[in-house]
Each structure stands twice: as structure tokens, then as C-alpha cells.
Amino acid sequence: MINVLIWNEYRHERCQKEVGEIYPDGIHGCIGKFLSECEDIKVSYAYLDMENQGISDEILSSTDVLIWWGHMAHDEVTDENVSMICRHINGGMGFIPLHSAHHSKIFKQLMGTSCNLQWRHGDRERIWCAVPSHPIANGVPLHFQLEREEMYGEPFDIPSPDETVFLGWFAGGQVFRSGVTYRRGSGKIFYFQPGHEEYPIYHDRNVQQIIKNAVRWSCPENREHKCIECFMAEILE
Ligand code: ZN
């Protein structure tokens, strides 16, 4: 089984009625529901207003893949939690930051750049698969459309990705590297752009398929992932 922890800020759904109507169980609940359709995936949840923000060393030690959705409260995530999470990613835990998580402290720390981008409310997006043979593109059409999505456009201030699996084109003319992969330490990272809270993006079957694929791709092959400090401690023993 792949143990997936879905972390959600879980503020928009509770303070914006229209967002709560799209995601009555929270964005995490929606993602968890379609991931739970997979027999090889076991889901658990955490959100910002839980004790210690739903994060602990013990929880992360039993997590194979961490999915992260945040937007309005990136700064509230404690630096201690950010360091702890980055340590686990470097030790092999998979990491899937979604949409506005491009500005999460975790992603910015892993990238080492501002991760700034261009944006605009409400546009039609066409997602193009640039690497159809990639495991994250498994079962996904060569292109599909999201009728309403927030426009994220280039330049996107990230280091050159290992792979650009998906490209987004917006009706307003902009383009974006919408699905990119990295390795940091032993950990695999997949950033995926779709997922603005005001539109039912995570109800889209193709988006769901991509996230399922990304979970399987980013799951560490050696499940007992260890942070570099743990490796060092063992070597020195
Ligand atoms: Zn957004």
C-alpha cells in the first residue's frame, strides 16, 4: 500500500460559501475520495488548524507521498514543520504540491527560487501532454480542457525541471509549465498547476488520473525512506 497524506490549508472552503459548495468535504476530502478508489492507495488527512498543523516526525515517517494544497496562509506554516517536511522529502518521501502551493514555503525552499509567476482570474485552459510515455501521463489524453481555471503564465521562476510532462495553454494567450518533475535528495517531486479553489478542478477525471499517476510515480521505491541525518547517524554508529 502507498500511504498518502493529503495536507490542505482548509480555509477557503470554510470562509467562502461558493468554495464550500464545490468542496463540501474540503479539497482534501475530494482528492482523498478519488484516490481511495485505488486499491493500492491508503489516504490520511491533515490540515492547518489541526494540532501542530497535522504534522509530526512520526506521521511523516509513515507517509510515502505528501500532497500539499495551500494558498492564503502559507506564512502560518511553521518553519519547524517546513524543515521537517523538506528533510523527509530529501530522505525519499514523494511530494506533490498542487496549484498555489507553488508559493508554499516548502516548495520555495526545495526550489531555491522565488517561484513567482503571472496570474489572472478565470480563463479556459487546455492541458497538453508533452511526454505521453511518462508514467504520470498514463491513461491521460494528449490534451484536455478545463473550462474555467485561474491563469498561471510564464515566466515561472523555477529551476529547469527534470521533466516537463504537461504544458498549459490559456485562451488569453499565455502558456505555462503545468506539470513538472524534480528530484531533491532521494525524493521525487511533481508540481501540478490546475486546482484553483473557485472552480471544480479536482472533480475532473483527467486531473484525478494525473494525481493518481503522480502518487504512484513519486512513491519511494525503498519505502523505508530515511532523512540524511538518520543515514549519517547509522553510518556513524
Ligand atoms: Zn488559485
PDB file of C-alpha atoms and ligand atoms in Angstrom, residues 71 99-100 150 152 196-197, ligand 1:
ATOM      1  CA  HIS A  71      -2.863  29.450  -0.661  1.00  0.00           C
ATOM      2  CA  HIS A  99      -1.701  24.799  -7.740  1.00  0.00           C
ATOM      3  CA  SER A 100      -0.975  27.733  -5.384  1.00  0.00           C
ATOM      4  CA  GLU A 150      -7.081  30.572 -12.913  1.00  0.00           C
ATOM      5  CA  TYR A 152      -0.886  30.839 -14.399  1.00  0.00           C
ATOM      6  CA  HIS A 196      -7.892  26.905  -8.181  1.00  0.00           C
ATOM      7  CA  GLU A 197     -10.394  26.631  -5.327  1.00  0.00           C
TER       8      GLU A 197
HETATM    9 ZN    ZN B   1      -5.740  29.885  -7.303  1.00  0.00          ZN
END
